[in-house]
């Protein structure tokens, strides 16, 4: 019997630990290319034209996520006020500076240049007007 068990104490530390850090899974370059080509094709020619807006939004969202590296929960909490389009001083290309609210608090993300156009299209694309039941 250990001394701590003898005195009725737990062998666990008296504070919470961060726990094991697990790494996020990712797409291989070939898988990512297959995904964005499929969403691009679906946006150009949706099976049902009624869902064209949703298909276009999905394609741009896939490009946005792939070029920012945001986690899905971070993207879900994102608001337009958190995103600024800036010129990167080193590359002279337009990028997104994103204030990210994630599981570890608030941080900053600088996107790849490929995230800017999809983000602009996501913002500019007007949602279709539909009746009460979505018809």
CSV table of N, CA, C and O in Angstrom, one decimal:
chain,number,residue,atom,x,y,z
A,1,UNK,N,0.9,-1.2,0.0
A,1,UNK,CA,0.0,0.0,0.0
A,1,UNK,C,0.9,1.2,0.0
A,1,UNK,O,1.8,1.3,0.8
A,2,UNK,N,0.5,2.2,-0.9
A,2,UNK,CA,1.3,3.4,-0.9
A,2,UNK,C,1.0,4.3,0.3
A,2,UNK,O,-0.1,4.2,0.9
A,3,UNK,N,1.9,5.2,0.6
A,3,UNK,CA,1.7,6.1,1.7
A,3,UNK,C,0.4,7.0,1.5
A,3,UNK,O,-0.3,7.1,2.4
A,4,UNK,N,0.3,7.5,0.2
A,4,UNK,CA,-0.9,8.4,0.0
A,4,UNK,C,-2.2,7.6,0.1
A,4,UNK,O,-3.2,8.1,0.6
A,5,UNK,N,-2.2,6.3,-0.4
A,5,UNK,CA,-3.4,5.5,-0.2
A,5,UNK,C,-3.7,5.2,1.2
A,5,UNK,O,-4.8,5.1,1.7
A,6,UNK,N,-2.6,5.0,2.0
A,6,UNK,CA,-2.8,4.7,3.4
A,6,UNK,C,-3.5,5.8,4.2
A,6,UNK,O,-4.3,5.6,5.0
A,7,UNK,N,-3.2,7.1,3.8
A,7,UNK,CA,-3.8,8.2,4.4
A,7,UNK,C,-5.1,8.7,3.7
A,7,UNK,O,-5.6,9.8,4.0
A,8,UNK,N,-5.5,7.9,2.8
A,8,UNK,CA,-6.8,8.2,2.1
A,8,UNK,C,-6.7,9.3,1.0
A,8,UNK,O,-7.6,9.9,0.6
A,9,UNK,N,-5.5,9.6,0.6
A,9,UNK,CA,-5.3,10.6,-0.5
A,9,UNK,C,-5.2,9.9,-1.8
A,9,UNK,O,-4.8,8.8,-2.0
A,10,UNK,N,-5.7,10.7,-2.8
A,10,UNK,CA,-5.6,10.2,-4.2
A,10,UNK,C,-4.2,10.3,-4.7
A,10,UNK,O,-3.4,11.2,-4.3
A,11,UNK,N,-3.8,9.5,-5.6
A,11,UNK,CA,-2.5,9.6,-6.3
A,11,UNK,C,-2.5,10.5,-7.4
A,11,UNK,O,-1.5,10.8,-8.1
A,12,UNK,N,-3.7,11.1,-7.7
A,12,UNK,CA,-3.8,12.1,-8.8
A,12,UNK,C,-3.3,13.4,-8.4
A,12,UNK,O,-3.5,13.8,-7.2
A,13,UNK,N,-2.8,14.2,-9.3
A,13,UNK,CA,-2.4,15.6,-8.9
A,13,UNK,C,-3.6,16.4,-8.5
A,13,UNK,O,-4.7,16.2,-9.0
A,14,UNK,N,-3.4,17.4,-7.6
A,14,UNK,CA,-4.5,18.2,-7.2
A,14,UNK,C,-4.9,19.3,-8.1
A,14,UNK,O,-5.6,20.2,-7.8
A,15,UNK,N,-4.4,19.3,-9.4
A,15,UNK,CA,-4.8,20.3,-10.4
A,15,UNK,C,-5.2,19.6,-11.7
A,15,UNK,O,-4.8,18.4,-11.9
A,16,UNK,N,-5.9,20.3,-12.5
A,16,UNK,CA,-6.3,19.7,-13.8
A,16,UNK,C,-5.1,19.8,-14.8
A,16,UNK,O,-4.5,20.8,-14.9
A,17,UNK,N,-4.9,18.8,-15.5
A,17,UNK,CA,-3.8,18.8,-16.5
A,17,UNK,C,-4.5,19.0,-17.9
A,17,UNK,O,-5.7,18.8,-18.1
A,18,UNK,N,-3.7,19.5,-18.9
A,18,UNK,CA,-4.2,19.7,-20.2
A,18,UNK,C,-4.6,18.4,-20.9
A,18,UNK,O,-5.4,18.5,-21.8
A,19,UNK,N,-4.0,17.4,-20.5
A,19,UNK,CA,-4.4,16.1,-21.1
A,19,UNK,C,-3.5,15.9,-22.4
A,19,UNK,O,-2.7,16.7,-22.8
A,20,UNK,N,-3.7,14.8,-23.0
A,20,UNK,CA,-2.9,14.4,-24.2
A,20,UNK,C,-3.4,15.3,-25.4
A,20,UNK,O,-4.5,15.4,-25.6
A,21,UNK,N,-2.4,15.8,-26.1
A,21,UNK,CA,-2.7,16.6,-27.2
A,21,UNK,C,-2.8,15.7,-28.4
A,21,UNK,O,-1.9,14.9,-28.7
A,22,UNK,N,-3.9,15.7,-29.1
A,22,UNK,CA,-4.1,14.9,-30.3
A,22,UNK,C,-4.0,15.8,-31.5
A,22,UNK,O,-4.5,17.0,-31.5
A,23,UNK,N,-3.5,15.3,-32.6
A,23,UNK,CA,-3.3,16.1,-33.8
A,23,UNK,C,-4.5,15.9,-34.7
A,23,UNK,O,-5.1,14.8,-34.7
A,24,UNK,N,-4.9,16.9,-35.3
A,24,UNK,CA,-6.1,16.9,-36.2
A,24,UNK,C,-5.7,16.1,-37.5
A,24,UNK,O,-4.6,16.2,-38.0
A,25,UNK,N,-6.7,15.3,-38.0
A,25,UNK,CA,-6.4,14.6,-39.3
A,25,UNK,C,-6.5,15.7,-40.4
A,25,UNK,O,-7.1,16.7,-40.2
A,26,UNK,N,-5.9,15.4,-41.5
A,26,UNK,CA,-5.9,16.3,-42.6
A,26,UNK,C,-6.1,15.6,-43.9
A,26,UNK,O,-5.9,14.3,-44.0
A,27,UNK,N,-6.4,16.3,-44.9
A,27,UNK,CA,-6.5,15.7,-46.3
A,27,UNK,C,-5.1,15.7,-46.9
A,27,UNK,O,-4.3,16.6,-46.7
A,28,UNK,N,-4.8,14.7,-47.6
A,28,UNK,CA,-3.6,14.7,-48.4
A,28,UNK,C,-3.8,15.6,-49.6
A,28,UNK,O,-5.0,16.0,-49.9
A,29,UNK,N,-2.8,16.1,-50.2
A,29,UNK,CA,-3.0,17.0,-51.4
A,29,UNK,C,-3.9,16.4,-52.4
A,29,UNK,O,-4.8,17.1,-53.0
A,30,UNK,N,-3.8,15.1,-52.7
A,30,UNK,CA,-4.7,14.5,-53.7
A,30,UNK,C,-6.1,14.4,-53.2
A,30,UNK,O,-7.1,14.7,-54.0
A,31,UNK,N,-6.4,14.2,-51.9
A,31,UNK,CA,-7.7,14.2,-51.4
A,31,UNK,C,-8.4,15.5,-51.4
A,31,UNK,O,-9.5,15.7,-51.8
A,32,UNK,N,-7.6,16.6,-51.1
A,32,UNK,CA,-8.1,17.9,-51.1
A,32,UNK,C,-8.4,18.4,-52.5
A,32,UNK,O,-9.5,18.9,-52.7
A,33,UNK,N,-7.6,18.0,-53.5
A,33,UNK,CA,-7.9,18.3,-54.9
A,33,UNK,C,-9.2,17.6,-55.3
A,33,UNK,O,-10.0,18.3,-56.0
A,34,UNK,N,-9.3,16.4,-55.0
A,34,UNK,CA,-10.5,15.7,-55.3
A,34,UNK,C,-11.8,16.3,-54.7
A,34,UNK,O,-12.8,16.5,-55.4
A,35,UNK,N,-11.7,16.8,-53.5
A,35,UNK,CA,-12.8,17.4,-52.8
A,35,UNK,C,-13.1,18.8,-53.5
A,35,UNK,O,-14.3,19.0,-53.8
A,36,UNK,N,-12.1,19.6,-53.7
A,36,UNK,CA,-12.5,20.9,-54.3
A,36,UNK,C,-12.9,20.8,-55.7
A,36,UNK,O,-13.7,21.6,-56.2
A,37,UNK,N,-12.4,19.8,-56.5
A,37,UNK,CA,-12.9,19.6,-57.8
A,37,UNK,C,-14.3,19.1,-57.9
A,37,UNK,O,-15.1,19.6,-58.7
A,38,UNK,N,-14.7,18.3,-56.9
A,38,UNK,CA,-16.1,17.8,-56.8
A,38,UNK,C,-17.0,18.9,-56.4
A,38,UNK,O,-18.1,19.0,-57.0
A,39,UNK,N,-16.6,19.7,-55.5
A,39,UNK,CA,-17.5,20.8,-55.1
A,39,UNK,C,-17.6,21.9,-56.1
A,39,UNK,O,-18.7,22.5,-56.3
A,40,UNK,N,-16.5,22.1,-56.9
A,40,UNK,CA,-16.5,23.0,-58.0
A,40,UNK,C,-17.5,22.6,-59.1
A,40,UNK,O,-18.3,23.3,-59.6
A,41,UNK,N,-17.4,21.3,-59.4
A,41,UNK,CA,-18.3,20.7,-60.4
A,41,UNK,C,-19.8,20.8,-60.0
A,41,UNK,O,-20.7,21.2,-60.8
A,42,UNK,N,-20.0,20.5,-58.7
A,42,UNK,CA,-21.4,20.6,-58.2
A,42,UNK,C,-21.9,22.0,-58.2
A,42,UNK,O,-23.1,22.3,-58.4
A,43,UNK,N,-21.0,23.0,-57.9
A,43,UNK,CA,-21.5,24.4,-57.9
A,43,UNK,C,-21.8,24.9,-59.4
A,43,UNK,O,-22.7,25.6,-59.6
A,44,UNK,N,-21.0,24.4,-60.3
A,44,UNK,CA,-21.3,24.7,-61.7
A,44,UNK,C,-22.6,24.1,-62.3
A,44,UNK,O,-23.4,24.7,-63.0
A,45,UNK,N,-22.8,22.8,-61.9
A,45,UNK,CA,-23.9,22.1,-62.4
A,45,UNK,C,-24.6,21.3,-61.3
A,45,UNK,O,-24.4,20.0,-61.3
A,46,UNK,N,-25.3,21.9,-60.4
A,46,UNK,CA,-25.9,21.1,-59.4
A,46,UNK,C,-27.0,20.2,-59.9
A,46,UNK,O,-27.6,20.5,-60.9
A,47,UNK,N,-27.2,19.1,-59.2
A,47,UNK,CA,-28.2,18.1,-59.7
A,47,UNK,C,-29.5,18.7,-59.7
A,47,UNK,O,-30.4,18.4,-60.5
A,48,UNK,N,-29.8,19.6,-58.7
A,48,UNK,CA,-31.1,20.3,-58.7
A,48,UNK,C,-30.7,21.8,-58.7
A,48,UNK,O,-30.1,22.3,-57.7
A,49,UNK,N,-31.1,22.5,-59.7
A,49,UNK,CA,-30.8,24.0,-59.8
A,49,UNK,C,-31.3,24.8,-58.6
A,49,UNK,O,-30.8,25.8,-58.3
A,50,UNK,N,-32.3,24.2,-57.9
A,50,UNK,CA,-32.8,24.9,-56.7
A,50,UNK,C,-31.8,25.1,-55.6
A,50,UNK,O,-31.8,26.0,-54.9
A,51,UNK,N,-30.8,24.2,-55.6
A,51,UNK,CA,-29.8,24.2,-54.6
A,51,UNK,C,-28.4,24.8,-55.1
A,51,UNK,O,-27.4,24.6,-54.5
A,52,UNK,N,-28.5,25.6,-56.2
A,52,UNK,CA,-27.3,26.2,-56.7
A,52,UNK,C,-26.5,27.1,-55.7
A,52,UNK,O,-25.3,27.0,-55.5
A,53,UNK,N,-27.3,27.9,-55.0
A,53,UNK,CA,-26.7,28.8,-54.0
A,53,UNK,C,-25.9,28.0,-52.9
A,53,UNK,O,-24.8,28.3,-52.6
A,54,UNK,N,-26.6,27.0,-52.4
A,54,UNK,CA,-25.9,26.1,-51.4
A,54,UNK,C,-24.7,25.5,-51.9
A,54,UNK,O,-23.6,25.4,-51.2
A,55,UNK,N,-24.7,25.0,-53.1
A,55,UNK,CA,-23.5,24.4,-53.8
A,55,UNK,C,-22.4,25.3,-53.9
A,55,UNK,O,-21.2,25.0,-53.7
A,56,UNK,N,-22.7,26.6,-54.3
A,56,UNK,CA,-21.7,27.6,-54.5
A,56,UNK,C,-21.1,28.0,-53.1
A,56,UNK,O,-19.9,28.1,-53.0
A,57,UNK,N,-21.9,28.1,-52.2
A,57,UNK,CA,-21.4,28.5,-50.8
A,57,UNK,C,-20.5,27.3,-50.3
A,57,UNK,O,-19.5,27.6,-49.7
A,58,UNK,N,-21.0,26.1,-50.5
A,58,UNK,CA,-20.2,25.0,-50.0
A,58,UNK,C,-18.8,25.0,-50.7
A,58,UNK,O,-17.8,24.8,-50.0
A,59,UNK,N,-18.7,25.2,-52.0
A,59,UNK,CA,-17.5,25.2,-52.7
A,59,UNK,C,-16.5,26.3,-52.1
A,59,UNK,O,-15.4,26.0,-51.8
A,60,UNK,N,-17.1,27.5,-52.0
A,60,UNK,CA,-16.2,28.5,-51.4
A,60,UNK,C,-15.8,28.3,-50.0
A,60,UNK,O,-14.7,28.7,-49.6
A,61,UNK,N,-16.7,27.7,-49.2
A,61,UNK,CA,-16.4,27.3,-47.8
A,61,UNK,C,-15.2,26.3,-47.8
A,61,UNK,O,-14.3,26.4,-46.9
A,62,UNK,N,-15.2,25.3,-48.6
A,62,UNK,CA,-14.2,24.3,-48.7
A,62,UNK,C,-12.8,25.0,-49.0
A,62,UNK,O,-11.8,24.8,-48.4
A,63,UNK,N,-12.8,25.9,-50.0
A,63,UNK,CA,-11.6,26.7,-50.4
A,63,UNK,C,-11.2,27.6,-49.2
A,63,UNK,O,-10.0,27.7,-48.9
A,64,UNK,N,-12.1,28.2,-48.6
A,64,UNK,CA,-11.8,29.1,-47.4
A,64,UNK,C,-11.2,28.3,-46.3
A,64,UNK,O,-10.1,28.6,-45.8
A,65,UNK,N,-11.7,27.1,-45.9
A,65,UNK,CA,-11.2,26.3,-44.9
A,65,UNK,C,-9.8,25.8,-45.2
A,65,UNK,O,-8.9,25.7,-44.4
A,66,UNK,N,-9.7,25.3,-46.5
A,66,UNK,CA,-8.4,24.8,-46.9
A,66,UNK,C,-7.3,25.8,-46.9
A,66,UNK,O,-6.1,25.4,-46.8
A,67,UNK,N,-7.6,27.1,-47.1
A,67,UNK,CA,-6.6,28.1,-47.2
A,67,UNK,C,-6.4,28.9,-45.9
A,67,UNK,O,-5.6,29.8,-45.9
A,68,UNK,N,-7.2,28.6,-44.9
A,68,UNK,CA,-7.0,29.3,-43.6
A,68,UNK,C,-6.5,28.3,-42.6
A,68,UNK,O,-5.8,28.7,-41.7
A,69,UNK,N,-6.8,27.0,-42.7
A,69,UNK,CA,-6.4,26.1,-41.6
A,69,UNK,C,-7.2,26.2,-40.4
A,69,UNK,O,-6.8,25.6,-39.3
A,70,UNK,N,-8.3,26.8,-40.4
A,70,UNK,CA,-9.2,26.9,-39.2
A,70,UNK,C,-9.8,25.6,-38.9
A,70,UNK,O,-10.1,24.8,-39.7
A,71,UNK,N,-10.0,25.4,-37.6
A,71,UNK,CA,-10.7,24.2,-37.1
A,71,UNK,C,-12.2,24.4,-37.4
A,71,UNK,O,-12.7,25.6,-37.4
A,72,UNK,N,-13.0,23.3,-37.6
A,72,UNK,CA,-14.4,23.5,-37.9
A,72,UNK,C,-15.1,24.3,-36.8
A,72,UNK,O,-16.0,25.2,-37.1
A,73,UNK,N,-14.8,24.1,-35.5
A,73,UNK,CA,-15.4,24.8,-34.4
A,73,UNK,C,-15.0,26.3,-34.4
A,73,UNK,O,-15.8,27.2,-34.1
A,74,UNK,N,-13.8,26.6,-34.9
A,74,UNK,CA,-13.4,28.0,-35.0
A,74,UNK,C,-14.1,28.7,-36.1
A,74,UNK,O,-14.6,29.9,-35.9
A,75,UNK,N,-14.3,28.0,-37.2
A,75,UNK,CA,-15.0,28.6,-38.3
A,75,UNK,C,-16.5,28.8,-38.0
A,75,UNK,O,-17.1,29.8,-38.4
A,76,UNK,N,-17.1,27.9,-37.2
A,76,UNK,CA,-18.5,28.0,-36.8
A,76,UNK,C,-18.7,29.3,-36.0
A,76,UNK,O,-19.8,29.9,-36.1
A,77,UNK,N,-17.7,29.7,-35.2
A,77,UNK,CA,-17.9,30.9,-34.3
A,77,UNK,C,-17.5,32.2,-35.0
A,77,UNK,O,-17.6,33.2,-34.4
A,78,UNK,N,-17.0,32.1,-36.2
A,78,UNK,CA,-16.4,33.2,-36.9
A,78,UNK,C,-17.5,34.2,-37.3
A,78,UNK,O,-18.6,33.8,-37.7
A,79,UNK,N,-17.3,35.5,-37.2
A,79,UNK,CA,-18.2,36.5,-37.6
A,79,UNK,C,-17.4,37.4,-38.6
A,79,UNK,O,-16.2,37.5,-38.5
A,80,UNK,N,-18.1,38.1,-39.5
A,80,UNK,CA,-17.4,38.9,-40.5
A,80,UNK,C,-16.6,40.0,-39.8
A,80,UNK,O,-15.5,40.4,-40.4
A,81,UNK,N,-16.9,40.5,-38.7
A,81,UNK,CA,-16.1,41.5,-38.0
A,81,UNK,C,-14.7,41.0,-37.6
A,81,UNK,O,-13.8,41.7,-37.3
A,82,UNK,N,-14.6,39.6,-37.5
A,82,UNK,CA,-13.3,39.0,-37.1
A,82,UNK,C,-12.3,38.9,-38.3
A,82,UNK,O,-11.2,38.5,-38.1
A,83,UNK,N,-12.8,39.2,-39.5
A,83,UNK,CA,-12.0,39.0,-40.7
A,83,UNK,C,-11.6,40.3,-41.4
A,83,UNK,O,-12.5,41.1,-41.6
A,84,UNK,N,-10.4,40.5,-41.7
A,84,UNK,CA,-9.9,41.7,-42.4
A,84,UNK,C,-9.0,41.3,-43.5
A,84,UNK,O,-8.2,40.4,-43.4
A,85,UNK,N,-9.3,41.9,-44.7
A,85,UNK,CA,-8.5,41.7,-45.9
A,85,UNK,C,-7.3,42.7,-45.8
A,85,UNK,O,-7.6,43.9,-45.8
A,86,UNK,N,-6.1,42.2,-45.9
A,86,UNK,CA,-4.9,43.0,-45.8
A,86,UNK,C,-3.9,42.6,-46.8
A,86,UNK,O,-4.0,41.5,-47.4
A,87,UNK,N,-2.9,43.5,-47.1
A,87,UNK,CA,-1.8,43.1,-48.0
A,87,UNK,C,-0.7,42.6,-47.1
A,87,UNK,O,-0.2,43.3,-46.2
A,88,UNK,N,-0.2,41.4,-47.4
A,88,UNK,CA,0.9,40.8,-46.7
A,88,UNK,C,2.2,41.6,-47.0
A,88,UNK,O,2.5,41.8,-48.2
A,89,UNK,N,2.9,42.2,-46.0
A,89,UNK,CA,4.0,43.0,-46.3
A,89,UNK,C,5.2,42.3,-47.0
A,89,UNK,O,5.9,42.8,-47.8
A,90,UNK,N,5.3,41.0,-46.8
A,90,UNK,CA,6.4,40.2,-47.3
A,90,UNK,C,6.1,39.8,-48.8
A,90,UNK,O,6.9,39.9,-49.7
A,91,UNK,N,4.9,39.2,-49.0
A,91,UNK,CA,4.6,38.7,-50.4
A,91,UNK,C,3.9,39.7,-51.2
A,91,UNK,O,3.7,39.5,-52.4
A,92,UNK,N,3.4,40.8,-50.7
A,92,UNK,CA,2.6,41.8,-51.4
A,92,UNK,C,1.3,41.3,-51.9
A,92,UNK,O,0.7,41.8,-52.8
A,93,UNK,N,0.8,40.2,-51.4
A,93,UNK,CA,-0.5,39.6,-51.8
A,93,UNK,C,-1.5,39.8,-50.8
A,93,UNK,O,-1.2,40.0,-49.6
A,94,UNK,N,-2.8,39.8,-51.2
A,94,UNK,CA,-3.9,40.0,-50.3
A,94,UNK,C,-4.1,38.7,-49.5
A,94,UNK,O,-4.1,37.7,-50.1
A,95,UNK,N,-4.2,38.8,-48.2
A,95,UNK,CA,-4.5,37.7,-47.3
A,95,UNK,C,-5.6,38.1,-46.3
A,95,UNK,O,-6.0,39.3,-46.3
A,96,UNK,N,-6.1,37.2,-45.6
A,96,UNK,CA,-7.0,37.4,-44.5
A,96,UNK,C,-6.3,37.4,-43.2
A,96,UNK,O,-5.6,36.5,-42.9
A,97,UNK,N,-6.6,38.4,-42.3
A,97,UNK,CA,-6.2,38.3,-40.9
A,97,UNK,C,-7.4,38.0,-40.2
A,97,UNK,O,-8.4,38.8,-40.2
A,98,UNK,N,-7.4,37.0,-39.4
A,98,UNK,CA,-8.6,36.5,-38.7
A,98,UNK,C,-8.4,36.4,-37.2
A,98,UNK,O,-7.4,35.8,-36.8
A,99,UNK,N,-9.3,37.0,-36.5
A,99,UNK,CA,-9.3,36.9,-35.0
A,99,UNK,C,-10.1,35.6,-34.7
A,99,UNK,O,-11.3,35.6,-34.9
A,100,UNK,N,-9.4,34.6,-34.2
A,100,UNK,CA,-10.0,33.3,-34.0
A,100,UNK,C,-10.3,33.1,-32.5
A,100,UNK,O,-9.5,33.3,-31.7
A,101,UNK,N,-11.6,32.7,-32.3
A,101,UNK,CA,-12.0,32.3,-30.9
A,101,UNK,C,-12.1,30.8,-30.9
A,101,UNK,O,-13.0,30.2,-31.5
A,102,UNK,N,-11.1,30.2,-30.3
A,102,UNK,CA,-11.0,28.7,-30.3
A,102,UNK,C,-11.0,28.1,-28.9
A,102,UNK,O,-11.3,28.8,-27.9
A,103,UNK,N,-10.7,26.9,-28.8
A,103,UNK,CA,-10.8,26.2,-27.5
A,103,UNK,C,-9.6,26.6,-26.6
A,103,UNK,O,-9.7,26.5,-25.4
A,104,UNK,N,-8.6,27.3,-27.1
A,104,UNK,CA,-7.5,27.8,-26.3
A,104,UNK,C,-7.5,29.3,-26.1
A,104,UNK,O,-6.5,29.9,-25.8
A,105,UNK,N,-8.7,29.9,-26.4
A,105,UNK,CA,-8.8,31.4,-26.2
A,105,UNK,C,-8.8,32.1,-27.6
A,105,UNK,O,-9.1,31.5,-28.6
A,106,UNK,N,-8.4,33.3,-27.6
A,106,UNK,CA,-8.4,34.2,-28.8
A,106,UNK,C,-7.0,34.2,-29.4
A,106,UNK,O,-6.0,34.4,-28.7
A,107,UNK,N,-6.9,34.0,-30.7
A,107,UNK,CA,-5.6,34.1,-31.4
A,107,UNK,C,-5.8,34.7,-32.8
A,107,UNK,O,-6.9,35.0,-33.2
A,108,UNK,N,-4.7,34.8,-33.5
A,108,UNK,CA,-4.7,35.3,-34.8
A,108,UNK,C,-4.3,34.3,-35.8
A,108,UNK,O,-3.5,33.5,-35.6
A,109,UNK,N,-5.0,34.4,-37.0
A,109,UNK,CA,-4.7,33.5,-38.1
A,109,UNK,C,-4.4,34.4,-39.3
A,109,UNK,O,-5.2,35.3,-39.6
A,110,UNK,N,-3.4,34.1,-40.1
A,110,UNK,CA,-3.1,34.7,-41.4
A,110,UNK,C,-3.3,33.6,-42.4
A,110,UNK,O,-2.7,32.6,-42.3
A,111,UNK,N,-4.2,33.9,-43.4
A,111,UNK,CA,-4.6,32.9,-44.4
A,111,UNK,C,-3.5,32.9,-45.5
A,111,UNK,O,-2.6,33.7,-45.6
A,112,UNK,N,-3.7,31.9,-46.3
A,112,UNK,CA,-3.0,31.9,-47.6
A,112,UNK,C,-3.7,32.8,-48.5
A,112,UNK,O,-4.9,33.1,-48.4
A,113,UNK,N,-3.1,33.3,-49.6
A,113,UNK,CA,-3.8,34.2,-50.5
A,113,UNK,C,-5.0,33.6,-51.2
A,113,UNK,O,-6.0,34.3,-51.5
A,114,UNK,N,-5.0,32.3,-51.3
A,114,UNK,CA,-6.2,31.6,-51.9
A,114,UNK,C,-7.5,31.7,-51.1
A,114,UNK,O,-8.5,31.2,-51.6
A,115,UNK,N,-7.5,32.2,-49.9
A,115,UNK,CA,-8.7,32.3,-49.1
A,115,UNK,C,-9.5,33.6,-49.4
A,115,UNK,O,-10.6,33.7,-49.1
A,116,UNK,N,-8.8,34.6,-50.0
A,116,UNK,CA,-9.4,35.9,-50.2
A,116,UNK,C,-10.6,35.9,-51.1
A,116,UNK,O,-11.7,36.3,-50.7
A,117,UNK,N,-10.5,35.4,-52.3
A,117,UNK,CA,-11.6,35.4,-53.3
A,117,UNK,C,-12.8,34.6,-52.8
A,117,UNK,O,-13.9,35.0,-52.9
A,118,UNK,N,-12.6,33.4,-52.3
A,118,UNK,CA,-13.7,32.6,-51.8
A,118,UNK,C,-14.4,33.4,-50.7
A,118,UNK,O,-15.7,33.4,-50.6
A,119,UNK,N,-13.6,34.0,-49.8
A,119,UNK,CA,-14.3,34.8,-48.7
A,119,UNK,C,-15.1,35.9,-49.3
A,119,UNK,O,-16.2,36.2,-48.8
A,120,UNK,N,-14.6,36.6,-50.2
A,120,UNK,CA,-15.3,37.7,-50.8
A,120,UNK,C,-16.6,37.2,-51.5
A,120,UNK,O,-17.7,37.9,-51.4
A,121,UNK,N,-16.5,36.1,-52.2
A,121,UNK,CA,-17.7,35.5,-52.8
A,121,UNK,C,-18.8,35.1,-51.8
A,121,UNK,O,-20.0,35.3,-51.9
A,122,UNK,N,-18.3,34.5,-50.7
A,122,UNK,CA,-19.2,34.1,-49.6
A,122,UNK,C,-19.9,35.3,-49.0
A,122,UNK,O,-21.1,35.2,-48.7
A,123,UNK,N,-19.3,36.4,-48.9
A,123,UNK,CA,-19.9,37.6,-48.4
A,123,UNK,C,-20.8,38.3,-49.4
A,123,UNK,O,-21.9,38.8,-49.0
A,124,UNK,N,-20.5,38.3,-50.7
A,124,UNK,CA,-21.2,39.0,-51.7
A,124,UNK,C,-22.4,38.3,-52.2
A,124,UNK,O,-23.3,38.9,-52.7
A,125,UNK,N,-22.4,37.0,-52.2
A,125,UNK,CA,-23.4,36.2,-52.9
A,125,UNK,C,-24.7,36.3,-52.1
A,125,UNK,O,-24.8,36.0,-51.0
A,126,UNK,N,-25.7,36.9,-52.8
A,126,UNK,CA,-27.0,37.1,-52.2
A,126,UNK,C,-27.7,35.8,-52.0
A,126,UNK,O,-27.7,34.9,-52.9
A,127,UNK,N,-28.3,35.6,-50.8
A,127,UNK,CA,-29.1,34.4,-50.6
A,127,UNK,C,-30.4,34.5,-51.3
A,127,UNK,O,-31.0,35.6,-51.4
A,128,UNK,N,-30.8,33.4,-52.0
A,128,UNK,CA,-32.0,33.5,-52.8
A,128,UNK,C,-33.3,33.7,-51.9
A,128,UNK,O,-33.3,33.2,-50.8
A,129,UNK,N,-34.2,34.5,-52.5
A,129,UNK,CA,-35.4,34.7,-51.7
A,129,UNK,C,-36.3,33.5,-52.0
A,129,UNK,O,-36.6,33.2,-53.2
A,130,UNK,N,-36.8,33.0,-51.0
A,130,UNK,CA,-37.7,31.8,-51.1
A,130,UNK,C,-38.9,32.0,-50.2
A,130,UNK,O,-38.9,32.8,-49.2
A,131,UNK,N,-40.0,31.3,-50.5
A,131,UNK,CA,-41.2,31.4,-49.7
A,131,UNK,C,-41.1,30.8,-48.3
A,131,UNK,O,-40.0,30.4,-47.9
A,132,UNK,N,-42.2,30.8,-47.6
A,132,UNK,CA,-42.2,30.3,-46.2
A,132,UNK,C,-41.6,28.9,-46.1
A,132,UNK,O,-40.9,28.6,-45.2
A,133,UNK,N,-41.9,28.0,-47.0
A,133,UNK,CA,-41.5,26.7,-46.9
A,133,UNK,C,-40.2,26.4,-47.6
A,133,UNK,O,-39.8,25.2,-47.8
A,134,UNK,N,-39.6,27.4,-48.1
A,134,UNK,CA,-38.4,27.2,-48.8
A,134,UNK,C,-38.6,26.9,-50.3
A,134,UNK,O,-37.7,26.5,-51.0
A,135,UNK,N,-39.8,27.1,-50.8
A,135,UNK,CA,-40.1,26.8,-52.2
A,135,UNK,C,-40.1,28.0,-53.1
A,135,UNK,O,-40.4,29.0,-52.8
